Amino acid sequence: MPSIRHVDPQLRRDVRLLGRLLGEVLIEQEGQALFDLEERVRRLAIQRRRGPKLERRAAASELAALLREMPLERAEPVLRAFSTYFRLANLAEQHHRIRRTREHASGGFQGQFQRGSLDAVMQSLRQAGIPASRVREMIVSMRVTLTLTAHPTQAARRTVLQKVYRLARLLEERDRGHLTPRERADTLASMREEITALWQTDELRRERPTVGDEVKNVLWYVEEVLAEQLALMPETLDWAFERAYGEPLGVLATPVRLHSWVGGDMDGNPLVTPEVLADTLRAHRARGLRALLGEVYRLGWVLTQAEPHAFVSKELRASLEKDATDLPEVMARYGSRTTGEPWRRKLRFMEARLQAALEYVEGRRAGRTEPLAPSAYRSPMEMLRDLEILERSLVDAKSRHAGLRQVRRLIARVRVMGFHLAELEARAPAEDARSAAASLEGGPAPTEGGARLLAVLQRVREAQAESGEGCCRTLILSMASTAEDVLAAFTCARKSGLWDEARGCATVDVVPLFEQLGALDDGPRVLRELFAHPEYRKHLQARGVQEVMVGYSDSGKEVGLLAASAALYRAQTALTRVAHEAGVQLRLFHGRGETVARGGGPAHEAILALPPGSVAGSYKATEQGEALDHKYARPELARRTLELVLSGVLLHSLDAQPRVAAEEETPFRAAFDELAELGRKAYRGLVWEDPNFVPFFQAATPIEEIAALPIGSRPSKRAAGGLESLRAIPWVFAWTQNRAILPGWFGVGTALEEYGSRPEGLAQLKRMYRQWPFFRTVIDNVAMVLAKSDMAIASRYAALAPDSTRPLWERIRAEYSRTRRWVKRVTGEARILESNRQLRESISLRNPYVDPMSFLQVELLRRKRAGAANIDRPLLLTLAGIAAGMRNTG
């Protein structure tokens, strides 16, 4: 491997090791000639970015010529080599993140706590003078919900990811252990074997995944990683709290909840049928029960206390007597084996109740109609009662240090996940709810979407009757814009039997999703109308909260980054105020994507940048399918992600973060609204008003090829049509592929220049950047996108477009240069990302490897559009490889 400049030595070591092993695999599997070709391509890509300008241009020309002449049979292994390298580089970076977190936790870095960690935040709260009692109250009442989604451009196969996970464990073993020479050699040999197997595995799916495949994919992260981390969260909170305040937290509860859209999101996905949703609910329950069976079985090897040596409480004895009566077959089978071991006997009864519940669910999935056995657990509350008996009995038996902690972890898990692992949510277009409600009230027959919604609500009613309301109790209305949309869904729920007569409310929460500029601005009016509706207001009083989802994706595609950011900030401020005035608790649901153009960016900073009062102990956000791997693939990454979110919510809710002075906020917001309008005009003028834009977009990006990629169950468009029907995710994916990443910055430069050129304008922008977290977050995210963009490569894609679009491309290039120039002026930095060394290193590490794939993708697009055959597979390899190299798809 060549020298990797400006990269942390430990990360450099790992990348070199993995790169060397990959080189050995390439020579063994494909021959020296292929390896030499790959090395020549890589060296040219490096030279393209280093040295004098003339030498860089010459390297770029030589690289383009080499790839242009490359036959297809050589192109594919070269592409696979670079794509595999990215997987290994991503793995090394993940491992380095974990290493840094452990060094912080071990007292490294001059004893400083890691920024955003719960340790750091608890210390900040104490130093800010916030008393322990107030922090404790906030943690008790706080609720953070992460909603997992399937990403329609999720580019990685589970088979490939599994191999990368095994490599991750080998890296950890090599890094942490004091290994003997034989053990180090064995670890290295195992790594080599995994990389060889990775090379011999097809990274492309043979067919588009089903919804069921996506359900299994998402639940893997829950079962393998998140379940344990959420069970440990009470201890993590207690540890950080006690270190800061010198007293135990005393709160054994996990404030995080997991929800999922996978299998319930009907918006634009005809494959999510009522039958699919019903089966998803049962799949959640079956997998959750199986996981709990495993946990209870393992607990049996911990709670081995025998009666002569440990006190057995009367409550536990009475519970065992009742179990023996209810489950005589279990008593007959295990009674003699567990004589004198009451805790083990109790766990055997609990296993039997879980098994009976599981057999019922599996029977229903198989089409059988046998009733639930009387001995089965009907709800998580029944299991919790048994676990709490165990907890109290262990305290009475002086077993605080002999299994109590493990029981409490299981209690935490059941409280968080119940029997379902993740609570399923349903999503449907608002127009489907209007059609369905009209048909129920004597109007015309419902549309196909309306009929599907009514059938889905029936399935939700059956599921709630079968396993409790907690399995599915949220209905999201996409593209909602009026109170009538919400009331229509409310009517559908009531008439479908999703109704609690005693409380006078529906058993689902209807959540409007405001995602376009007009809907965001009208959102406060919609809430006022809903709060004034007598029946709906009674429903809210019983439910306790009105949830509103704000969409970051479609608004950005519609009006550009600045105008969407301003509209979202205005909407959240106004929605919070309206709910407060009405005495209704509001929960804002942030529909963020992974990219900046879709509301992405560092989670901790994003939470701190939210309007004052808009969090108040409650935070809910989507977690996109493409983000799951680098946030939750390994326990340490998951723990760090959860801590960043929780610490942000704590700081915001307790008002302990830096805030702009009240007298400054009004002029700052007015200034940002001006910037937003300037940016909106520039963005709309290009994307929606220039007649050459759509032909340019279709030719200068691989958007048509993306639609053919078998990587998600959901189509790339909501319906037939042009740019307006294209989903925001493939919109951003296409611009990421051609390296322009236009949605993340276009219009920003024009707005900053026009405002900053006014008298005192630049000084005001600099003040806003220094003092206002919201503005600083927006500008920092734009800077990140600018650093990842490469307009020289994007120019090669632009050359695929008709000559008539050349002036449009020059406008784009000019705006990019303008945005870079003005972002640097506002931040005061001499170069983009000057203060973010880690991100700069990450980008510089990847660029020499992603660039050849971009060059080759341009050539493949040219050949395909000229009618060449057998282009699809190598082209799909470039799409997946560039996605891995850029670290996001959309």
JSON list of N, CA and C in Angstrom, two decimals, residues 258-284:
[
{"chain": "A", "resi": 258, "resn": "LEU", "atom": "N", "xyz": [-37.96, 1.52, 20.13]},
{"chain": "A", "resi": 258, "resn": "LEU", "atom": "CA", "xyz": [-37.72, 1.24, 18.72]},
{"chain": "A", "resi": 258, "resn": "LEU", "atom": "C", "xyz": [-39.04, 1.00, 18.00]},
{"chain": "A", "resi": 259, "resn": "HIS", "atom": "N", "xyz": [-39.21, 1.69, 16.89]},
{"chain": "A", "resi": 259, "resn": "HIS", "atom": "CA", "xyz": [-40.35, 1.46, 16.01]},
{"chain": "A", "resi": 259, "resn": "HIS", "atom": "C", "xyz": [-39.81, 1.10, 14.63]},
{"chain": "A", "resi": 260, "resn": "SER", "atom": "N", "xyz": [-40.68, 0.66, 13.73]},
{"chain": "A", "resi": 260, "resn": "SER", "atom": "CA", "xyz": [-40.27, 0.29, 12.39]},
{"chain": "A", "resi": 260, "resn": "SER", "atom": "C", "xyz": [-41.37, 0.61, 11.39]},
{"chain": "A", "resi": 261, "resn": "TRP", "atom": "N", "xyz": [-40.95, 1.05, 10.21]},
{"chain": "A", "resi": 261, "resn": "TRP", "atom": "CA", "xyz": [-41.88, 1.22, 9.09]},
{"chain": "A", "resi": 261, "resn": "TRP", "atom": "C", "xyz": [-41.83, 0.04, 8.13]},
{"chain": "A", "resi": 262, "resn": "VAL", "atom": "N", "xyz": [-40.89, -0.85, 8.30]},
{"chain": "A", "resi": 262, "resn": "VAL", "atom": "CA", "xyz": [-40.65, -1.90, 7.30]},
{"chain": "A", "resi": 262, "resn": "VAL", "atom": "C", "xyz": [-41.76, -2.94, 7.39]},
{"chain": "A", "resi": 263, "resn": "GLY", "atom": "N", "xyz": [-42.53, -3.05, 6.34]},
{"chain": "A", "resi": 263, "resn": "GLY", "atom": "CA", "xyz": [-43.70, -3.93, 6.33]},
{"chain": "A", "resi": 263, "resn": "GLY", "atom": "C", "xyz": [-44.98, -3.19, 6.61]},
{"chain": "A", "resi": 264, "resn": "GLY", "atom": "N", "xyz": [-44.88, -1.90, 6.97]},
{"chain": "A", "resi": 264, "resn": "GLY", "atom": "CA", "xyz": [-46.09, -1.11, 7.23]},
{"chain": "A", "resi": 264, "resn": "GLY", "atom": "C", "xyz": [-46.18, 0.15, 6.40]},
{"chain": "A", "resi": 265, "resn": "ASP", "atom": "N", "xyz": [-45.13, 0.44, 5.61]},
{"chain": "A", "resi": 265, "resn": "ASP", "atom": "CA", "xyz": [-45.09, 1.69, 4.83]},
{"chain": "A", "resi": 265, "resn": "ASP", "atom": "C", "xyz": [-45.70, 1.45, 3.46]},
{"chain": "A", "resi": 266, "resn": "MET", "atom": "N", "xyz": [-46.93, 1.92, 3.29]},
{"chain": "A", "resi": 266, "resn": "MET", "atom": "CA", "xyz": [-47.65, 1.72, 2.04]},
{"chain": "A", "resi": 266, "resn": "MET", "atom": "C", "xyz": [-47.46, 2.86, 1.05]},
{"chain": "A", "resi": 267, "resn": "ASP", "atom": "N", "xyz": [-46.76, 3.91, 1.46]},
{"chain": "A", "resi": 267, "resn": "ASP", "atom": "CA", "xyz": [-46.62, 5.09, 0.60]},
{"chain": "A", "resi": 267, "resn": "ASP", "atom": "C", "xyz": [-45.79, 4.75, -0.63]},
{"chain": "A", "resi": 268, "resn": "GLY", "atom": "N", "xyz": [-46.44, 4.58, -1.75]},
{"chain": "A", "resi": 268, "resn": "GLY", "atom": "CA", "xyz": [-45.74, 4.32, -2.99]},
{"chain": "A", "resi": 268, "resn": "GLY", "atom": "C", "xyz": [-45.21, 2.92, -3.14]},
{"chain": "A", "resi": 269, "resn": "ASN", "atom": "N", "xyz": [-45.56, 2.02, -2.22]},
{"chain": "A", "resi": 269, "resn": "ASN", "atom": "CA", "xyz": [-45.06, 0.65, -2.32]},
{"chain": "A", "resi": 269, "resn": "ASN", "atom": "C", "xyz": [-46.24, -0.32, -2.41]},
{"chain": "A", "resi": 270, "resn": "PRO", "atom": "N", "xyz": [-46.60, -0.74, -3.61]},
{"chain": "A", "resi": 270, "resn": "PRO", "atom": "CA", "xyz": [-47.75, -1.64, -3.76]},
{"chain": "A", "resi": 270, "resn": "PRO", "atom": "C", "xyz": [-47.52, -3.02, -3.15]},
{"chain": "A", "resi": 271, "resn": "LEU", "atom": "N", "xyz": [-46.26, -3.35, -2.82]},
{"chain": "A", "resi": 271, "resn": "LEU", "atom": "CA", "xyz": [-45.98, -4.67, -2.26]},
{"chain": "A", "resi": 271, "resn": "LEU", "atom": "C", "xyz": [-46.34, -4.77, -0.79]},
{"chain": "A", "resi": 272, "resn": "VAL", "atom": "N", "xyz": [-46.59, -3.64, -0.13]},
{"chain": "A", "resi": 272, "resn": "VAL", "atom": "CA", "xyz": [-47.03, -3.68, 1.27]},
{"chain": "A", "resi": 272, "resn": "VAL", "atom": "C", "xyz": [-48.56, -3.82, 1.26]},
{"chain": "A", "resi": 273, "resn": "THR", "atom": "N", "xyz": [-49.00, -5.04, 1.26]},
{"chain": "A", "resi": 273, "resn": "THR", "atom": "CA", "xyz": [-50.43, -5.36, 1.23]},
{"chain": "A", "resi": 273, "resn": "THR", "atom": "C", "xyz": [-50.93, -5.59, 2.65]},
{"chain": "A", "resi": 274, "resn": "PRO", "atom": "N", "xyz": [-52.24, -5.68, 2.86]},
{"chain": "A", "resi": 274, "resn": "PRO", "atom": "CA", "xyz": [-52.75, -6.03, 4.19]},
{"chain": "A", "resi": 274, "resn": "PRO", "atom": "C", "xyz": [-52.18, -7.35, 4.71]},
{"chain": "A", "resi": 275, "resn": "GLU", "atom": "N", "xyz": [-52.01, -8.32, 3.80]},
{"chain": "A", "resi": 275, "resn": "GLU", "atom": "CA", "xyz": [-51.46, -9.61, 4.21]},
{"chain": "A", "resi": 275, "resn": "GLU", "atom": "C", "xyz": [-50.01, -9.48, 4.65]},
{"chain": "A", "resi": 276, "resn": "VAL", "atom": "N", "xyz": [-49.26, -8.66, 3.92]},
{"chain": "A", "resi": 276, "resn": "VAL", "atom": "CA", "xyz": [-47.85, -8.45, 4.28]},
{"chain": "A", "resi": 276, "resn": "VAL", "atom": "C", "xyz": [-47.74, -7.77, 5.63]},
{"chain": "A", "resi": 277, "resn": "LEU", "atom": "N", "xyz": [-48.57, -6.76, 5.87]},
{"chain": "A", "resi": 277, "resn": "LEU", "atom": "CA", "xyz": [-48.54, -6.08, 7.16]},
{"chain": "A", "resi": 277, "resn": "LEU", "atom": "C", "xyz": [-48.89, -7.05, 8.29]},
{"chain": "A", "resi": 278, "resn": "ALA", "atom": "N", "xyz": [-49.92, -7.86, 8.10]},
{"chain": "A", "resi": 278, "resn": "ALA", "atom": "CA", "xyz": [-50.33, -8.81, 9.14]},
{"chain": "A", "resi": 278, "resn": "ALA", "atom": "C", "xyz": [-49.22, -9.81, 9.42]},
{"chain": "A", "resi": 279, "resn": "ASP", "atom": "N", "xyz": [-48.57, -10.29, 8.35]},
{"chain": "A", "resi": 279, "resn": "ASP", "atom": "CA", "xyz": [-47.49, -11.25, 8.56]},
{"chain": "A", "resi": 279, "resn": "ASP", "atom": "C", "xyz": [-46.28, -10.58, 9.22]},
{"chain": "A", "resi": 280, "resn": "THR", "atom": "N", "xyz": [-46.03, -9.31, 8.89]},
{"chain": "A", "resi": 280, "resn": "THR", "atom": "CA", "xyz": [-44.93, -8.59, 9.53]},
{"chain": "A", "resi": 280, "resn": "THR", "atom": "C", "xyz": [-45.15, -8.48, 11.04]},
{"chain": "A", "resi": 281, "resn": "LEU", "atom": "N", "xyz": [-46.37, -8.17, 11.42]},
{"chain": "A", "resi": 281, "resn": "LEU", "atom": "CA", "xyz": [-46.69, -8.07, 12.85]},
{"chain": "A", "resi": 281, "resn": "LEU", "atom": "C", "xyz": [-46.42, -9.39, 13.56]},
{"chain": "A", "resi": 282, "resn": "ARG", "atom": "N", "xyz": [-46.83, -10.48, 12.92]},
{"chain": "A", "resi": 282, "resn": "ARG", "atom": "CA", "xyz": [-46.61, -11.79, 13.55]},
{"chain": "A", "resi": 282, "resn": "ARG", "atom": "C", "xyz": [-45.13, -12.17, 13.51]},
{"chain": "A", "resi": 283, "resn": "ALA", "atom": "N", "xyz": [-44.43, -11.77, 12.45]},
{"chain": "A", "resi": 283, "resn": "ALA", "atom": "CA", "xyz": [-42.99, -12.04, 12.39]},
{"chain": "A", "resi": 283, "resn": "ALA", "atom": "C", "xyz": [-42.27, -11.31, 13.52]},
{"chain": "A", "resi": 284, "resn": "HIS", "atom": "N", "xyz": [-42.66, -10.05, 13.77]},
{"chain": "A", "resi": 284, "resn": "HIS", "atom": "CA", "xyz": [-42.09, -9.30, 14.89]},
{"chain": "A", "resi": 284, "resn": "HIS", "atom": "C", "xyz": [-42.30, -10.06, 16.20]}
]
